[in-house]
XYZ file of C-alpha atoms in Angstrom:
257
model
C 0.000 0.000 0.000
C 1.262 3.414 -0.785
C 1.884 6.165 1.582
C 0.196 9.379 1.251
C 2.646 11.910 -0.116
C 4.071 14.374 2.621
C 3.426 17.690 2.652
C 6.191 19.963 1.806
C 6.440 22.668 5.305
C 8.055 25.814 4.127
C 10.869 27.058 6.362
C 10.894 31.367 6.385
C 14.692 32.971 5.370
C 15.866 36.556 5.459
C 15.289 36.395 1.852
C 12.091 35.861 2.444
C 11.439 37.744 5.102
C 12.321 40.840 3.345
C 9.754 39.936 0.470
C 7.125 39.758 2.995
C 8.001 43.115 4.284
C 8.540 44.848 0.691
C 5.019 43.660 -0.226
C 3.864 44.883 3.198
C 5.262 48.497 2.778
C 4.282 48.642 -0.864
C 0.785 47.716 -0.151
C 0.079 50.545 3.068
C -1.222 47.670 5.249
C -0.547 49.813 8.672
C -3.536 52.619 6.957
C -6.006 49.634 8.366
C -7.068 49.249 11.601
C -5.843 45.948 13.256
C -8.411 43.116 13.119
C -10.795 45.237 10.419
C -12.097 43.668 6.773
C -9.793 45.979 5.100
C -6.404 44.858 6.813
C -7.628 41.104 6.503
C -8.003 41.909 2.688
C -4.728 43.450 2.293
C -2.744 40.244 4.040
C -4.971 38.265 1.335
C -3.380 40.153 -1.588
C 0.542 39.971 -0.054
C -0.150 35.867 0.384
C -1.300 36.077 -3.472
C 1.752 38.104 -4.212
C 4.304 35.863 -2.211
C 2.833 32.719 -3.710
C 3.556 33.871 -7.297
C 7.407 33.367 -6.358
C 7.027 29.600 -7.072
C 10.735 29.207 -6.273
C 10.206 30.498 -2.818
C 7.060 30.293 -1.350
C 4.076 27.195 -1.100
C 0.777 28.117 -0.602
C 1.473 30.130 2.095
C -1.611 31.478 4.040
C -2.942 35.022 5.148
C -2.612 33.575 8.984
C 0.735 32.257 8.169
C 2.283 35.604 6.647
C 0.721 37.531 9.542
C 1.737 35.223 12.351
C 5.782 35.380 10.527
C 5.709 39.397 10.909
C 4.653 39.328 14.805
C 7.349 36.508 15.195
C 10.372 38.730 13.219
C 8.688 42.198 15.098
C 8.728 40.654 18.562
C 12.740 39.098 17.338
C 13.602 43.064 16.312
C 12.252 44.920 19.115
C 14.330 42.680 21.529
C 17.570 42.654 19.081
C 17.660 46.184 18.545
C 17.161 47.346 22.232
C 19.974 44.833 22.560
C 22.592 46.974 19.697
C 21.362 50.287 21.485
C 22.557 49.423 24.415
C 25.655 47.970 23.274
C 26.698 50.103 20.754
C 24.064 53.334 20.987
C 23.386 52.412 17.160
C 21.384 50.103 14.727
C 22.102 47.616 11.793
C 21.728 49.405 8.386
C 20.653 46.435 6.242
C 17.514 46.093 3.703
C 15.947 43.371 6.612
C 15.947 46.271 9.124
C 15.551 49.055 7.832
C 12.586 47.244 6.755
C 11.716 46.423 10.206
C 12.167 50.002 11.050
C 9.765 51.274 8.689
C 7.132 48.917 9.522
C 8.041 49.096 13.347
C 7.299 52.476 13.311
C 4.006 52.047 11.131
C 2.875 49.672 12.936
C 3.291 51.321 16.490
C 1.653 54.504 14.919
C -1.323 52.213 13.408
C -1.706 50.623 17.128
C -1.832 55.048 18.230
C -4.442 55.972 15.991
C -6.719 52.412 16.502
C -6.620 53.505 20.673
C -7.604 57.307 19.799
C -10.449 56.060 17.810
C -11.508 53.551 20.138
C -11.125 56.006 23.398
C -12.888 58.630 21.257
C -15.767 55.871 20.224
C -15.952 55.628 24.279
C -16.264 59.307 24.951
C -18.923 59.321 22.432
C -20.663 56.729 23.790
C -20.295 58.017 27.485
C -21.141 61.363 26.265
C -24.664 59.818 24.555
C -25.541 58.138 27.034
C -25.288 61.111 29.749
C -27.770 62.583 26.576
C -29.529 60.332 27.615
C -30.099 59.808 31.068
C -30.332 63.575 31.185
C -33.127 63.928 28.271
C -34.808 61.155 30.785
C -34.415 63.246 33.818
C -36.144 66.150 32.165
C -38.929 64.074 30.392
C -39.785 62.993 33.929
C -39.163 66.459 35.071
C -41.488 67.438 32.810
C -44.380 64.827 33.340
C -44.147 65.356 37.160
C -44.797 69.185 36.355
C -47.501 68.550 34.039
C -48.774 66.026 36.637
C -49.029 69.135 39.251
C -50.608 71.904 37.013
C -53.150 69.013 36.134
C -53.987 68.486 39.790
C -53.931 71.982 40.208
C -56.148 72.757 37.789
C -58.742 69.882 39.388
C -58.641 71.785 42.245
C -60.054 74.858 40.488
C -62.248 72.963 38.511
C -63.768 71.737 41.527
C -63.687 74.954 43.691
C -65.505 76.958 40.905
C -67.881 74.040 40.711
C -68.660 74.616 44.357
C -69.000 78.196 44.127
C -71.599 77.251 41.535
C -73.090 75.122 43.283
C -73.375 77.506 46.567
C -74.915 80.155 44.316
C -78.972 81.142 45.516
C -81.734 82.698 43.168
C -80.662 86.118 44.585
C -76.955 85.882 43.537
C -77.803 84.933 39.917
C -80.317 87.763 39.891
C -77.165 90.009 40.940
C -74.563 88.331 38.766
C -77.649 89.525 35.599
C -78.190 92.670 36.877
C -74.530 93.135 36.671
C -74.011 91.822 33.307
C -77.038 93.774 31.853
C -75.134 97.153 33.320
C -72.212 96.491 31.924
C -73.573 95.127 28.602
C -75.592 98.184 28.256
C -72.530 100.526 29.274
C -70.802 98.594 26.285
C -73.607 99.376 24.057
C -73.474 103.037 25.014
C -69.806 103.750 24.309
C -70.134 101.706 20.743
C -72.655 104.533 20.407
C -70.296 107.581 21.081
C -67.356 106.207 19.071
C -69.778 106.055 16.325
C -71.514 109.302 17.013
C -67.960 111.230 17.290
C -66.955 108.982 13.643
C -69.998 110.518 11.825
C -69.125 114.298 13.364
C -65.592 114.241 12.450
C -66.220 112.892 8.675
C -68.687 115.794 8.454
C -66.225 118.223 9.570
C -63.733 116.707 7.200
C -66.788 116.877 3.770
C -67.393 120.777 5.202
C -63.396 121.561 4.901
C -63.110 119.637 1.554
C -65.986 121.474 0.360
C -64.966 124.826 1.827
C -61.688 124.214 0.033
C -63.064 123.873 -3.257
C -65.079 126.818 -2.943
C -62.056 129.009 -2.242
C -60.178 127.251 -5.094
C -63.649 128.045 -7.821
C -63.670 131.764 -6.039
C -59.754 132.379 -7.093
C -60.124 130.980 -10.201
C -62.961 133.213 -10.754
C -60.711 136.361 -9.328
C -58.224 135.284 -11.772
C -59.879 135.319 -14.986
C -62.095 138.651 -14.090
C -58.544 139.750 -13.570
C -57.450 138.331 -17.273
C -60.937 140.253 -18.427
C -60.053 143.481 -17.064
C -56.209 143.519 -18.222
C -57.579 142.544 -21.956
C -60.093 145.861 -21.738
C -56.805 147.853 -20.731
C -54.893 146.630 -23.601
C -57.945 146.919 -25.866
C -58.888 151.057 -24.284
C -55.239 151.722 -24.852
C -54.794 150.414 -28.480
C -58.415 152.042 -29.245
C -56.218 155.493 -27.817
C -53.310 154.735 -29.928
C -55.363 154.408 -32.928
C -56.950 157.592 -32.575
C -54.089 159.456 -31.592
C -52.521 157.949 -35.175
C -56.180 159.152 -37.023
C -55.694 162.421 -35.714
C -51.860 162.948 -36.932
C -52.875 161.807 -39.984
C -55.854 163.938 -40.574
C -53.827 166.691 -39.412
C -51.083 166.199 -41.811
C -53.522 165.903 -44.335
C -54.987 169.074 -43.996
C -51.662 170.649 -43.959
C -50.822 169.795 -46.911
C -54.474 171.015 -48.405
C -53.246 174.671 -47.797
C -50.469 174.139 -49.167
């Protein structure tokens, strides 16, 4: 009987490595939040990319290129706090300057994913104080409304009572009154309208007075016009005689001669 075949179990390099991390710098996967759709869909297209180096890489797996970069982070962190204290500087190879880059990504990533979150919990803190306080007042409000509705029983029923308590006599009174006043009413509807009618007649007399003053100059004017034309007719009937005169005199001048 034959044995199943084994299966092959890739074993990471350097070489490698820095593949992974070239493909995880070119592709911005440190922009997504850890654990969100969008980072699980960039490690998706780095496996696709790795596994196209046949020579290299065997069906490597989103879990397995993700689970490699914590391993050679973790390896870094402790190496290079190692060299700084050793030698007060770092290695200057591709493979960490690399692991710089993303280091530093990746810690600034983690940053802006604790903002959000502690700004998601303010928000959330701050809604629900909304809301307890919108509560307080609706129930502020209903307790209020509560009162002036009790209150307003309690007139209700007072006025009732007074009603009730009323004799014949004190609805006679409460008529009497009311006729008094009604007629009072009636009587000062009648003055306003009286003192209306007087003033519009005072205002027809003045508009008619006017126009009587304004026919009455008019007529001044043009027995004015009348009398100035008889002036200029009296003195051009003077002029013409004065003329018929000169000339009959001249005329009978010239007879004897």
């Amino acid at each position: 009987m034959e044995s199943a075949p084994k299966k092959v179990v890739m074993s990471w390099t350097e070489e490698k490595d820095v593949l992974l991390m070239r493909e995880m710098a070119a592709q911005g996967i440190f922009q997504f939040k850890s654990g969100s759709r969008e980072r699980g869909t960039v490690w998706q297209a780095i496996t696709k990319n790795l596994n196209g180096h046949k020579d290299l890489f065997h069906s490597v797996t989103s879990r397995g290129v993700s689970d490699r970069f914590t391993l050679i982070l973790r390896r870094y962190k402790a190496k290079n706090a190692e060299e700084l204290k050793s030698t007060g500087e770092g290695s200057e190879d591709e493979y960490d300057l690399l692991l710089e880059e993303l280091t530093h990504l990746s810690e600034e990533s983690d940053k802006k994913a604790n903002a959000e979150a502690e700004s998601a919990k303010e928000k959330i803190s701050a809604e629900k104080e909304l809301a307890l306080d919108i509560r307080k007042r609706a129930m502020e409000t209903m307790g209020q409304t509560s009162k002036r509705t009790k209150s307003d029983e309690l007139q209700d029923n007072e006025i009732n009572e007074r009603k009730k308590g009323r004799t014949g006599g004190d609805t006679l009174a409460w008529l009497e009154k009311k006729a008094d006043r009604d007629l009072k009413y009636k009587e000062l509807q009648l003055e306003e309208q009286r003192k209306e009618r007087e003033f519009q007649q005072r205002e027809r007399k003045e508009q008619m007075e006017l126009i009587q003053k304004q026919l009455q100059m008019q007529g001044e004017s043009q027995k004015q016009q009348q009398q100035q034309q008889m002036m200029l007719m009296q003195q051009m009937m003077s002029i013409m005689q004065q003329q018929q005169q000169q000339l009959q005199l001249f005329t009978s001048k010239q007879d004897k001669d």
